[in-house]
Short mmCIF file of C-alpha atoms in Angstrom, two decimals:
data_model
loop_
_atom_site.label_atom_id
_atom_site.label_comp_id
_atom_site.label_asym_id
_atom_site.label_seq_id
_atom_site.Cartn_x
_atom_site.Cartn_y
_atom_site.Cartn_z
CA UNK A 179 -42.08 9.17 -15.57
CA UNK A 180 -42.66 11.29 -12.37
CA UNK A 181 -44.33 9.83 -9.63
CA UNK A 182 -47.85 11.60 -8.12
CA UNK A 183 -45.41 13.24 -5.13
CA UNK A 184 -43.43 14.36 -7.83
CA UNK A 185 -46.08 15.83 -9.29
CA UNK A 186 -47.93 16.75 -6.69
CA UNK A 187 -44.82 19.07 -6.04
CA UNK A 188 -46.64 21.87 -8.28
CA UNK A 189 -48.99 23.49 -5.92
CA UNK A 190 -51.35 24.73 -8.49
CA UNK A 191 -51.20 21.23 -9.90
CA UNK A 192 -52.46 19.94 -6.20
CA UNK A 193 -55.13 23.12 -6.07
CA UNK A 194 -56.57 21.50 -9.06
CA UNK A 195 -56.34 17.67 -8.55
CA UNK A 196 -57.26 18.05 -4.58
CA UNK A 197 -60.46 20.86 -5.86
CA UNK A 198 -61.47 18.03 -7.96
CA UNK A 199 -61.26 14.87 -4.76
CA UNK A 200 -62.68 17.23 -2.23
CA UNK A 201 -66.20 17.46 -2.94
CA UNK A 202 -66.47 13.46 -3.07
CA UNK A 203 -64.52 12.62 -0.29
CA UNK A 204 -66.19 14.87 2.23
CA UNK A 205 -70.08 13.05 1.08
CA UNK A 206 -68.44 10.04 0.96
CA UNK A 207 -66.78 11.04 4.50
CA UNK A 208 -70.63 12.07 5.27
CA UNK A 209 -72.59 9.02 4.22
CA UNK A 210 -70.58 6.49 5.67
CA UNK A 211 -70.23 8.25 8.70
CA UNK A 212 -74.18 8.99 8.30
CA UNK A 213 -74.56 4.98 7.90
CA UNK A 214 -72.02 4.17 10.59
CA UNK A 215 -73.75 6.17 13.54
CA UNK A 216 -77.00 4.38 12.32
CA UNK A 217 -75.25 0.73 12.80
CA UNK A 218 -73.80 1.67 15.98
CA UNK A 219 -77.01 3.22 17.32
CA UNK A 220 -80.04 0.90 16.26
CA UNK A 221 -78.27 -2.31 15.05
CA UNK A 222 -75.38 -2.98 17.09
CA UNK A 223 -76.66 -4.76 20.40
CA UNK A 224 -76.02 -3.36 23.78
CA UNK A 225 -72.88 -5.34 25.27
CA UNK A 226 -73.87 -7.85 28.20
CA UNK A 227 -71.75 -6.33 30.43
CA UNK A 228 -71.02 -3.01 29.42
CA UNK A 229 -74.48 -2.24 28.47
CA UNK A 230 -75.18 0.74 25.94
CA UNK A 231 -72.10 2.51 27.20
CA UNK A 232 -70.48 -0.05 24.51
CA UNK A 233 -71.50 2.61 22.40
CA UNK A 234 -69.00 4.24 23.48
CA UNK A 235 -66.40 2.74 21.67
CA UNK A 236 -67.60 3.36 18.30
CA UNK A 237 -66.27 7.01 18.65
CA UNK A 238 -63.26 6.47 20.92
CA UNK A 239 -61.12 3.36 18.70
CA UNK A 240 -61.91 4.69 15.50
CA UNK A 241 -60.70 8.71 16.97
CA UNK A 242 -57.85 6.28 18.29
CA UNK A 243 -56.61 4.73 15.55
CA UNK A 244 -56.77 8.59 14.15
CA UNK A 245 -55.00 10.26 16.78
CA UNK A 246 -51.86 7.98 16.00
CA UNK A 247 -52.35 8.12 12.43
CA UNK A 248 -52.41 12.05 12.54
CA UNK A 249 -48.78 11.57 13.79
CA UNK A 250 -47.54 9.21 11.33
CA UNK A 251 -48.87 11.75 8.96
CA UNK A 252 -47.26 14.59 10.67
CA UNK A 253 -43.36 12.24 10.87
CA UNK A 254 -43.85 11.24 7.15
CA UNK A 255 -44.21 14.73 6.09
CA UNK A 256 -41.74 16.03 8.37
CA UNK A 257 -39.15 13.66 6.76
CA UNK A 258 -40.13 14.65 3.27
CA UNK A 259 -39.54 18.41 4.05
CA UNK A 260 -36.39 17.73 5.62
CA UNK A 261 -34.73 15.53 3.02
CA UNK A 262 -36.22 15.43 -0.37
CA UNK A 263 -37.66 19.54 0.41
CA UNK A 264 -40.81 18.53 -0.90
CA UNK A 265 -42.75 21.77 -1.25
CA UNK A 266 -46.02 20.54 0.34
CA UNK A 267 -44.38 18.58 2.82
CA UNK A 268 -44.79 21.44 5.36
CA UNK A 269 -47.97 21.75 4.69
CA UNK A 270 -49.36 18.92 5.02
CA UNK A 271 -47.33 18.50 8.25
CA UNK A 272 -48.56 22.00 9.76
CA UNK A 273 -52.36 20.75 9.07
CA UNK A 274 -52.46 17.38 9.77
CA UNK A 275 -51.23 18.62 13.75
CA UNK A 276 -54.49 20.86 14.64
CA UNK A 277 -56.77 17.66 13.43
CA UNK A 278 -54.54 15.25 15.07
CA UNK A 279 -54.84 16.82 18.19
CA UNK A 280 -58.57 17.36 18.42
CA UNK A 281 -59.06 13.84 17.42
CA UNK A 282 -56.47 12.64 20.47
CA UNK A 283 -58.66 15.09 22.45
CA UNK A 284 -61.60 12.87 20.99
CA UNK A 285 -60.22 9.54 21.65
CA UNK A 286 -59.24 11.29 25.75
CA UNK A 287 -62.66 12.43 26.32
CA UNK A 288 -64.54 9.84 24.52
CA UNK A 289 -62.47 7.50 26.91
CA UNK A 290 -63.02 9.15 30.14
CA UNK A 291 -66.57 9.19 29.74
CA UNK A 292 -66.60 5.59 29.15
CA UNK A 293 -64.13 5.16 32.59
CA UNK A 294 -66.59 6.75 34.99
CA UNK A 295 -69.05 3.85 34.64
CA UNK A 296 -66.73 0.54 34.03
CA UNK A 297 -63.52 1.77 36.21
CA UNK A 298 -65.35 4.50 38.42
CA UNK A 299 -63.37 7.07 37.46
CA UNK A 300 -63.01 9.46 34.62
CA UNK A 301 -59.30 9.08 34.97
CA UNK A 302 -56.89 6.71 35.66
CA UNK A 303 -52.91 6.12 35.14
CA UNK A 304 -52.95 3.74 32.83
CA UNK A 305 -50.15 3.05 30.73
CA UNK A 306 -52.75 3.16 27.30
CA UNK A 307 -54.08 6.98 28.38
CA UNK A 308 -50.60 7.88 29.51
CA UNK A 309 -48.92 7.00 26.48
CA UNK A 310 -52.43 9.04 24.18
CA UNK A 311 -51.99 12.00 26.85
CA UNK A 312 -48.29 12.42 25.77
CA UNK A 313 -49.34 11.83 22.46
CA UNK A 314 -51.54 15.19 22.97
CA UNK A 315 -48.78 17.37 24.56
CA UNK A 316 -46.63 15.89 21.26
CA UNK A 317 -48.92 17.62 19.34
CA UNK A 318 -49.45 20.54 21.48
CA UNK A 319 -45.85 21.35 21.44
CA UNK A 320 -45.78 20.96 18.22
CA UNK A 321 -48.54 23.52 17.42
CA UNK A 322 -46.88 26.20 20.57
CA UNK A 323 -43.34 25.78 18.38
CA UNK A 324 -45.43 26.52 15.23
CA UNK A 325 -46.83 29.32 16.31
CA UNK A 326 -43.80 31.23 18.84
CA UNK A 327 -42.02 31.46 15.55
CA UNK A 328 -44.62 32.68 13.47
CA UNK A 329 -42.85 35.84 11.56
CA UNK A 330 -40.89 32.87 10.18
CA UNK A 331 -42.65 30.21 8.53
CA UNK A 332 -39.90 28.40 6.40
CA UNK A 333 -37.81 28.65 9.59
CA UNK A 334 -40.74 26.94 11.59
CA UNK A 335 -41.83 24.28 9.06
CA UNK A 336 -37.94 23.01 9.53
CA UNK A 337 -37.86 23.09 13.24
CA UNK A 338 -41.30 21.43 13.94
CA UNK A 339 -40.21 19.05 11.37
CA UNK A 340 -36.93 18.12 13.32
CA UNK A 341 -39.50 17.99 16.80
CA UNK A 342 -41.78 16.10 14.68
CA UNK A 343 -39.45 13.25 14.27
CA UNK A 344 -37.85 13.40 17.60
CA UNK A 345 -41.17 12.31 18.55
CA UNK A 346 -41.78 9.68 16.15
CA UNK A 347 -38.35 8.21 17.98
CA UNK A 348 -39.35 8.81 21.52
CA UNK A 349 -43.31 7.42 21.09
CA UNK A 350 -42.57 4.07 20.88
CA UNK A 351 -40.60 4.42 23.49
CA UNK A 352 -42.93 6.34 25.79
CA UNK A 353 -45.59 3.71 24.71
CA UNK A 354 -43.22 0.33 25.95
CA UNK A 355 -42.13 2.50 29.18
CA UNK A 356 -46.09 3.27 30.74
CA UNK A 357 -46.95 -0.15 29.65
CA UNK A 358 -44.04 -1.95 32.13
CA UNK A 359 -45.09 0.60 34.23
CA UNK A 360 -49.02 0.20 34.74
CA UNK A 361 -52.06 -1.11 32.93
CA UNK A 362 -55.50 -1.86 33.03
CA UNK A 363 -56.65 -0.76 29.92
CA UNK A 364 -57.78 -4.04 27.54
CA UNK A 365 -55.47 -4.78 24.87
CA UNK A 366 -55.85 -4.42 21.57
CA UNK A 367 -58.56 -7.13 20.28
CA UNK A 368 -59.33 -6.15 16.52
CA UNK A 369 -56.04 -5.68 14.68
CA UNK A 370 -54.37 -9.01 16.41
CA UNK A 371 -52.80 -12.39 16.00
CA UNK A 372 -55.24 -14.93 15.14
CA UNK A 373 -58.37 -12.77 14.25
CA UNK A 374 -60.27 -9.97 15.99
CA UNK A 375 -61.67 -10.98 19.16
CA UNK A 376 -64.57 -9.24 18.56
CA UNK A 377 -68.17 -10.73 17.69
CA UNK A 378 -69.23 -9.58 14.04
CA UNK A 379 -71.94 -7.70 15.44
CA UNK A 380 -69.88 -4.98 16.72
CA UNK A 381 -67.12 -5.17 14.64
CA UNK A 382 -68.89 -4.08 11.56
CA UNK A 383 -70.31 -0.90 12.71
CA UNK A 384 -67.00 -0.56 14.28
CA UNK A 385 -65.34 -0.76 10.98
CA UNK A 386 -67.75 1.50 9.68
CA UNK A 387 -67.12 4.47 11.58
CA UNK A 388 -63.58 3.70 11.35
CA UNK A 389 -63.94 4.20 7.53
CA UNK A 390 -65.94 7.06 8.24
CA UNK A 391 -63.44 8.71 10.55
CA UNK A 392 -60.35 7.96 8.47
CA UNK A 393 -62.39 10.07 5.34
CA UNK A 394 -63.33 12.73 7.22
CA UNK A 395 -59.92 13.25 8.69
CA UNK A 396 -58.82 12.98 5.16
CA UNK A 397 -61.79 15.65 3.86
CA UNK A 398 -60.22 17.78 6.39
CA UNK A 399 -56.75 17.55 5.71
CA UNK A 400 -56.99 18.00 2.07
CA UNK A 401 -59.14 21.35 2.65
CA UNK A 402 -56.82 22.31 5.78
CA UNK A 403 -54.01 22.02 3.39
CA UNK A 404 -56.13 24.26 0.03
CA UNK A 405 -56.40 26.55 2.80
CA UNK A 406 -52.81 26.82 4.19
CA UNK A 407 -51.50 26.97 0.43
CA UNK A 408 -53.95 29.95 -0.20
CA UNK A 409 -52.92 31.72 3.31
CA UNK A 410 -49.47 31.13 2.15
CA UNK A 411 -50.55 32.75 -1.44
CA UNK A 412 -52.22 35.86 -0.08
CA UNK A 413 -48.88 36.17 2.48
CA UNK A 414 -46.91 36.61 -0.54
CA UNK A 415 -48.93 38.72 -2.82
CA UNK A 416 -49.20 40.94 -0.03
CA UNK A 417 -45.87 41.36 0.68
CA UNK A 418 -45.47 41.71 -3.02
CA UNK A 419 -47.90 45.03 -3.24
CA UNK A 420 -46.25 46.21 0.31
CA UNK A 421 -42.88 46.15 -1.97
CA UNK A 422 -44.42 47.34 -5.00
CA UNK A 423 -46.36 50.27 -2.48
CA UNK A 424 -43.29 51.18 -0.82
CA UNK A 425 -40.72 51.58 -3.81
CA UNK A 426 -43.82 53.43 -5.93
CA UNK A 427 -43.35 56.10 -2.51
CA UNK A 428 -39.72 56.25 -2.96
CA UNK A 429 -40.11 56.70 -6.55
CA UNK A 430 -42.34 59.51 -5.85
CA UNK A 431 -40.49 61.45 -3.32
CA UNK A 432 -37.46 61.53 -5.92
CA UNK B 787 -11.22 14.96 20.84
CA UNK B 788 -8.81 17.88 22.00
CA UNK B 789 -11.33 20.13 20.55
CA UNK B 790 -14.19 18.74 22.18
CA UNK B 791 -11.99 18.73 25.29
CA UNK B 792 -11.68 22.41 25.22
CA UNK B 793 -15.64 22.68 24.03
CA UNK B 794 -16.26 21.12 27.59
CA UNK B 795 -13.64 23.24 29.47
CA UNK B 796 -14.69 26.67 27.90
CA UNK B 797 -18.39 25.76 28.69
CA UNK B 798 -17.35 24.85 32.87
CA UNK B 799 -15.21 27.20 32.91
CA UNK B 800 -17.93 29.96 31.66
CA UNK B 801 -20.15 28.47 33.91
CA UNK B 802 -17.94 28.58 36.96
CA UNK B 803 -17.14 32.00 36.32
CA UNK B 804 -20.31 33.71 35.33
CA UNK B 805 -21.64 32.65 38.66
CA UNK B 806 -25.58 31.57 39.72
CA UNK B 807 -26.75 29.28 37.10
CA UNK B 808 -25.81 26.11 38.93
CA UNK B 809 -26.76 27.98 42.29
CA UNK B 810 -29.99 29.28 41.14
CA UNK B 811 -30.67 25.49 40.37
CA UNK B 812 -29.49 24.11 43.07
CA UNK B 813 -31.43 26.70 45.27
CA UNK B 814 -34.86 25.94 43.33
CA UNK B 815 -34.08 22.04 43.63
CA UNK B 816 -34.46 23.48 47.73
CA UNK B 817 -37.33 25.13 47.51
CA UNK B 818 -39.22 22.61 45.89
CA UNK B 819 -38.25 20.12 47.34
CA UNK B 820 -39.41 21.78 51.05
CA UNK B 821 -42.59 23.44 49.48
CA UNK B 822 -43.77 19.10 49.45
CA UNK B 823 -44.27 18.71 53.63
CA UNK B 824 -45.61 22.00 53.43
CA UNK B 825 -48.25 21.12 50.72
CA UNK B 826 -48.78 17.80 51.80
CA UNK B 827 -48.74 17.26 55.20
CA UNK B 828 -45.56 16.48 57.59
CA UNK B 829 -46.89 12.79 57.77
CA UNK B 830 -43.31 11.30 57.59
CA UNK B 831 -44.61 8.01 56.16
CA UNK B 832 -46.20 9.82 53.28
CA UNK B 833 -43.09 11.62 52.65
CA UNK B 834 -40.73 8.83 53.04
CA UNK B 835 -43.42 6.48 50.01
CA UNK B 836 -43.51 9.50 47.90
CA UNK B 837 -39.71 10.82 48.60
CA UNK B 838 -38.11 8.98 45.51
CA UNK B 839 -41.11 10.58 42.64
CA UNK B 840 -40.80 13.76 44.45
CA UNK B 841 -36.77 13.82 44.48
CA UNK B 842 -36.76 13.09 40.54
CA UNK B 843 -39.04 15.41 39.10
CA UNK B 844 -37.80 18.36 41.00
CA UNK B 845 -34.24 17.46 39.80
CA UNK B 846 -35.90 17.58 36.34
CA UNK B 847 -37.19 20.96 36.91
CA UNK B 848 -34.36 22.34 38.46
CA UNK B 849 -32.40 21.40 35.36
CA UNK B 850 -35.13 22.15 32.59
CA UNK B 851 -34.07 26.15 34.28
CA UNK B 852 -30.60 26.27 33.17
CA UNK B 853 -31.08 24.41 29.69
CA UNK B 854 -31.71 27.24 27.75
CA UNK B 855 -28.47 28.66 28.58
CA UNK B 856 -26.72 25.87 26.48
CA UNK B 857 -26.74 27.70 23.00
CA UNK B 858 -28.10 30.78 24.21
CA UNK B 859 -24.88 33.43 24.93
CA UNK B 860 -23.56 31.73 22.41
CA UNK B 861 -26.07 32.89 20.30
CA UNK B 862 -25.92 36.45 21.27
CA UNK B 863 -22.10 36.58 21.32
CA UNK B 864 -21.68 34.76 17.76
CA UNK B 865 -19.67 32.09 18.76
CA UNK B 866 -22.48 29.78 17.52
CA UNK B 867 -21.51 30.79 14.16
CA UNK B 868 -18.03 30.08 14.52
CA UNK B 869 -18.42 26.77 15.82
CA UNK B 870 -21.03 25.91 12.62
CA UNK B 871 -18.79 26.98 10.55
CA UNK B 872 -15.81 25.03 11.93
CA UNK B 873 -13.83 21.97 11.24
CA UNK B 874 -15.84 20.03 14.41
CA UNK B 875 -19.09 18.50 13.16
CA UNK B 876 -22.03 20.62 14.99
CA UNK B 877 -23.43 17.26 16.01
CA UNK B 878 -20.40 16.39 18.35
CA UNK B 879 -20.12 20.24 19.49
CA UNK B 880 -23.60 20.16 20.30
CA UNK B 881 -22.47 16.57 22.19
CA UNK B 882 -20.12 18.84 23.84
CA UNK B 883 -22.07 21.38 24.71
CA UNK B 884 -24.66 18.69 26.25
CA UNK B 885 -22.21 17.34 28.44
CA UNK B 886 -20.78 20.36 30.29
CA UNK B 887 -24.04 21.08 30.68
CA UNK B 888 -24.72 17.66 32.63
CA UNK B 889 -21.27 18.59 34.54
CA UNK B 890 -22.69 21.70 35.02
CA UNK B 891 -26.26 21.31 36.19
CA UNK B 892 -27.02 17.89 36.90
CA UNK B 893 -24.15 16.15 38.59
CA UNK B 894 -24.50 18.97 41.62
CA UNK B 895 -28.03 18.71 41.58
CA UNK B 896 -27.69 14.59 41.81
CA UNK B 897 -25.17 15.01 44.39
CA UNK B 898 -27.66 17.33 46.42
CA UNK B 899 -30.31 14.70 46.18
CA UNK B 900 -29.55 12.67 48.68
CA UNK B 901 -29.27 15.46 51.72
CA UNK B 902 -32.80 16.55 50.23
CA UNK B 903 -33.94 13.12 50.65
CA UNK B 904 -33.07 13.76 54.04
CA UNK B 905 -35.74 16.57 54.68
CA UNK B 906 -38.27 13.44 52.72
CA UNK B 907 -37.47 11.02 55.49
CA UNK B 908 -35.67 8.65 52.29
CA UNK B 909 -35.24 5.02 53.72
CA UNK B 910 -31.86 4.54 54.15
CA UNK B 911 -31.49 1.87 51.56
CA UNK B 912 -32.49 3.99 49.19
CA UNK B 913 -29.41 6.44 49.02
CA UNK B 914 -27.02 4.70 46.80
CA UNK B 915 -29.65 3.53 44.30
CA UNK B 916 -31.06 7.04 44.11
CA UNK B 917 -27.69 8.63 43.40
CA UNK B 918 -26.96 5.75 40.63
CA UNK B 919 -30.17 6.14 39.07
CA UNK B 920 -29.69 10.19 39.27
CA UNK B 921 -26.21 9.84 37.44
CA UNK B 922 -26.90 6.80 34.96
CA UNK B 923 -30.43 8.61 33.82
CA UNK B 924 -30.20 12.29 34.11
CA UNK B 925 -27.79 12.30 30.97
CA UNK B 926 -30.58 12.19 29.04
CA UNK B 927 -31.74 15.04 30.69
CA UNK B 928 -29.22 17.53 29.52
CA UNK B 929 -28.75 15.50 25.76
CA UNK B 930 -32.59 15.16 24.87
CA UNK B 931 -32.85 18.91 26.64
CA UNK B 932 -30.44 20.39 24.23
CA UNK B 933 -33.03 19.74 21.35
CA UNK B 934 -35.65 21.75 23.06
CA UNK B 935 -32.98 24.43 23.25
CA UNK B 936 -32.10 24.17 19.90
CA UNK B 937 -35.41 24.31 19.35
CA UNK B 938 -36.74 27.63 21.34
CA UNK B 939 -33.07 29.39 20.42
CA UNK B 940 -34.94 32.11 17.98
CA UNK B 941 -38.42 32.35 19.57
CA UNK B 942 -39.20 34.87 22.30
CA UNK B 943 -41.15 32.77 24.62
CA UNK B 944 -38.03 30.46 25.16
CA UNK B 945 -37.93 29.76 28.31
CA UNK B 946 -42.20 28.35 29.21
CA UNK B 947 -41.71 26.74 25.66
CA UNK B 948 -38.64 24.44 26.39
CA UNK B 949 -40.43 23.17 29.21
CA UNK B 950 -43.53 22.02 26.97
CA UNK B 951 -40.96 20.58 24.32
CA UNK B 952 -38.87 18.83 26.43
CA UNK B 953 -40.88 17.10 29.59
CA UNK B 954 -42.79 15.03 27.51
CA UNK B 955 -39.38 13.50 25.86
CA UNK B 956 -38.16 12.59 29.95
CA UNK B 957 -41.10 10.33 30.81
CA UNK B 958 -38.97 6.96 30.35
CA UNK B 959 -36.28 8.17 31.95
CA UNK B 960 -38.50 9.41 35.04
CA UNK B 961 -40.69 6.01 35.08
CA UNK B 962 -37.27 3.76 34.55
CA UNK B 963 -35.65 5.81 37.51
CA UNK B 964 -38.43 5.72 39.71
CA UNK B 965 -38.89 1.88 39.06
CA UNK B 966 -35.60 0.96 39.71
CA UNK B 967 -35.70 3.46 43.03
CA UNK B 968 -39.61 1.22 44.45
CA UNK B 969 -37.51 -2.63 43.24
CA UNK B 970 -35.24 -1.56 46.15
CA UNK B 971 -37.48 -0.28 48.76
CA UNK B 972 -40.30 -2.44 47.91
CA UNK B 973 -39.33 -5.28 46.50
CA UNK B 974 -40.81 -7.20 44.29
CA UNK B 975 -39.61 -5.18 40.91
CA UNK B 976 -36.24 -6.12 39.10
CA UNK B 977 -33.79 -3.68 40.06
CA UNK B 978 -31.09 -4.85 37.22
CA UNK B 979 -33.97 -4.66 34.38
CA UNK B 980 -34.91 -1.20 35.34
CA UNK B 981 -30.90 0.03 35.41
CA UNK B 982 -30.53 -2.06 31.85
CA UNK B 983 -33.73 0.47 30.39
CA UNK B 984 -33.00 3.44 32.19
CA UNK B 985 -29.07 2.80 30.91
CA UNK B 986 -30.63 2.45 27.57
CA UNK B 987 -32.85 5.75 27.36
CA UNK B 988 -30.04 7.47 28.39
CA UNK B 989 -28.05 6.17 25.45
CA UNK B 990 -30.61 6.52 22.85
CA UNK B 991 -30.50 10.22 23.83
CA UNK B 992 -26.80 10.54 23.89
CA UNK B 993 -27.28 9.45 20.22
CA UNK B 994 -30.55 11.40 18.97
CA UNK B 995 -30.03 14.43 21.45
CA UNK B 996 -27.13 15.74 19.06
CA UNK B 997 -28.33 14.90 15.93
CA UNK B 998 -31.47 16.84 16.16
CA UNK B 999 -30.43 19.53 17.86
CA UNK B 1000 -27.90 20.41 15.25
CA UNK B 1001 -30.00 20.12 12.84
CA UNK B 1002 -32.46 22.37 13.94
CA UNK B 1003 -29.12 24.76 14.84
CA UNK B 1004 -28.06 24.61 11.13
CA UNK B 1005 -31.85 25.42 10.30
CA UNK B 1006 -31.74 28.61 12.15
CA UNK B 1007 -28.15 29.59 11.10
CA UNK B 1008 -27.73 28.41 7.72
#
């Protein structure tokens, strides 16, 4: 009995189950994102303190939990391609990074602009943006090493995936260092001992668009990866009729 | 171990002889180092609060220069292949290869720090503990640096690349450093707890530093 990896290993076999997924999980993606920016925007109530820029928050935890996810993503595929060589491995690792990173990017902005008016500033050296900044530049140098070796994809796929869980080692420890070293940032009050910390009225909508967010960065990972599998399709057929092309010409100058 | 031995020899010795690597570094630790009054201001108590941060992060630059060179001639010369192909496991060459690089590059640089810290106006007390925190953490340095040129070894934009790779992977070691640097001149901070982690980063690298960088070695020769 093979196991759906297993047989996921047949890319035409993943062309034709992910063809089939797509379609629903981007308007499922859509309608609960649809119904999640309606909760957060006319149901949830303004926080006491924080006023509507509580708002806020309903983009930047959700594109939070994602940016880290996006990485886990990226270090589980990077082990599969390095020691069971599963052939999709690498490319699910080279298109989870490009989403990854613009949803860290999300989680940075969305943050900043929710600084300016609690901390009065859009930045500060916190040991929660710290650790999400070098979370970006993880995925940044991932996508530079990607792309200076680009003549060479097998040869890059390998290498990112060895960088790829370097920094799956180093993150934690990156995290624990900046948080010894400064906070301010609130800790984490959903996911926590003893119950989110959170009254319902928030939290739902919150949920929401994190359900939202986690099927649209699915939607787009599935058709990132359809679309790397047919780049890497029309690579080879083209440097199958460059072949073909080139040995018809030595045929004919015979 | 002999063969290890004469891993670290060759690599001095090559570095000793071909000349400028470890002066270019030391010369760029210099420069940066005395481009700080001039972009800052020669307000002494500035310099003296901001000496340690400044002192650490140009010794990381200076040595991010010569890392490169670690696999590089070897590379271009073939000797890479040898040594892959070997009876020494390419994880404890690459070990090798890490640590006459730290010989190399960062023990003169750490030694220079302290007449540098000079030109910073470095309180006194702070000498020692900046020279032990140079030498216990900037292992890591050259070990976690030898992925990133393990890494770069086939592209063409090497050199600005390494530098993106790697500076993100030395953040623990420059906070743990630094922290252990402010417990002595300011003190509340526990100096002992800040050795302990900076001790430890620099033995989680000693440990993942070869490992990864030999396997992306074997990626690009196999």
């Amino acid at each position: 009995m093979q196991t759906l990896t297993q047989r996921l290993a047949n890319p035409t076999r993943f062309m034709e189950l992910s063809g089939r997924i797509l379609p629903w999980l981007s308007g499922l993606a859509a309608v609960t994102l649809a119904y999640g920016l309606y909760l957060s925007f006319f149901v949830a109530p303004p926080d006491y303190q924080q006023g509507e820029t509580v708002r806020i928050m309903f983009v930047h935890v959700p594109a939070a939990w994602l940016a880290m996810m996006g990485y886990m993503i990226i270090a589980v595929s990077s082990f599969g391609l390095l020691v069971f060589r599963h052939p999709l491995a690498d490319v699910s690792a080279k298109s989870a990074a490009p989403i990854g990173a613009a949803f860290t990017l999300l989680a940075l902005v969305t943050g900043s602009l929710w600084g300016k008016p609690m901390w009065g500033a859009y930045w500060v050296w916190d040991a929660r943006l710290t650790s999400v900044l070098i979370l970006f530049f993880l995925y940044i140098g991932l996508i530079a090493l990607r792309s200076a070796l680009e003549e060479d994809p097998a040869l890059a796929g390998k290498l990112c995936a060895v960088l790829g869980l370097v920094g799956v080692v180093i993150l934690p420890i990156i995290r624990f260092s900046v948080d010894w070293w400064n906070t301010l940032h609130q800790p984490a009050s959903v996911l926590k001992v003893g119950g989110p910390a959170i009254h319902p009225s928030i939290l739902i909508p919150l949920l929401v668009m994190a359900l939202g967010f986690t099927l649209l960065f699915f939607a787009m990972h599935l058709k990132a990866m359809r679309n790397e599998i047919l780049r890497r399709r029309v690579r080879s057929l083209t440097l199958a009729e460059v072949e073909r092309a080139s040995r018809l010409e030595a045929r004919a100058a015979e | 171990m002999s063969a290890l031995w004469s891993l670290v020899k060759r690599d001095l010795l090559i570095a000793a002889r071909e000349g400028g690597a470890t002066g270019t570094a030391l010369g760029f630790y210099l420069i940066v180092i005395a481009l700080m009054p001039l972009g800052l201001g020669p307000d002494l108590q500035l310099l003296s609060r901001i000496a340690p941060g400044v002192l650490w992060i140009g010794l990381l630059l200076a040595a991010l220069l010569s890392l490169g060179r670690i696999f590089e001639t070897d590379k271009e010369e073939g000797v890479l292949e040898i040594l892959a192909t070997g009876r020494v496991p390419l994880e404890f060459v690459v070990a090798a290869k890490a640590f006459a690089h730290w010989l190399s590059s960062c023990v003169p640089l750490a030694i220079l720090s302290p007449l540098l810290g000079l030109l910073l106006n470095l309180e006194l007390a702070a000498y020692p503990i900046l020279l032990g925190t140079i030498l216990i953490g900037s292992p890591a340095i050259s070990f976690l640096g030898s992925i990133g040129a393990a890494l770069t070894l086939r592209s063409r934009r090497g050199g600005l690349l390494i530098a993106l790779l790697v500076l993100p992977l030395y953040i623990p070691t420059l906070i743990f450093g630094i922290s252990a640097i402010s417990a002595v001149v300011t003190p509340p901070g526990s100096l002992e707890a800040s050795l302990l982690l900076l001790s430890a980063v620099t033995i989680a690298s000693l440990v993942i530093g070869p490992i990864a960088a030999a396997a992306a070695l074997r990626a690009q020769l196999g």
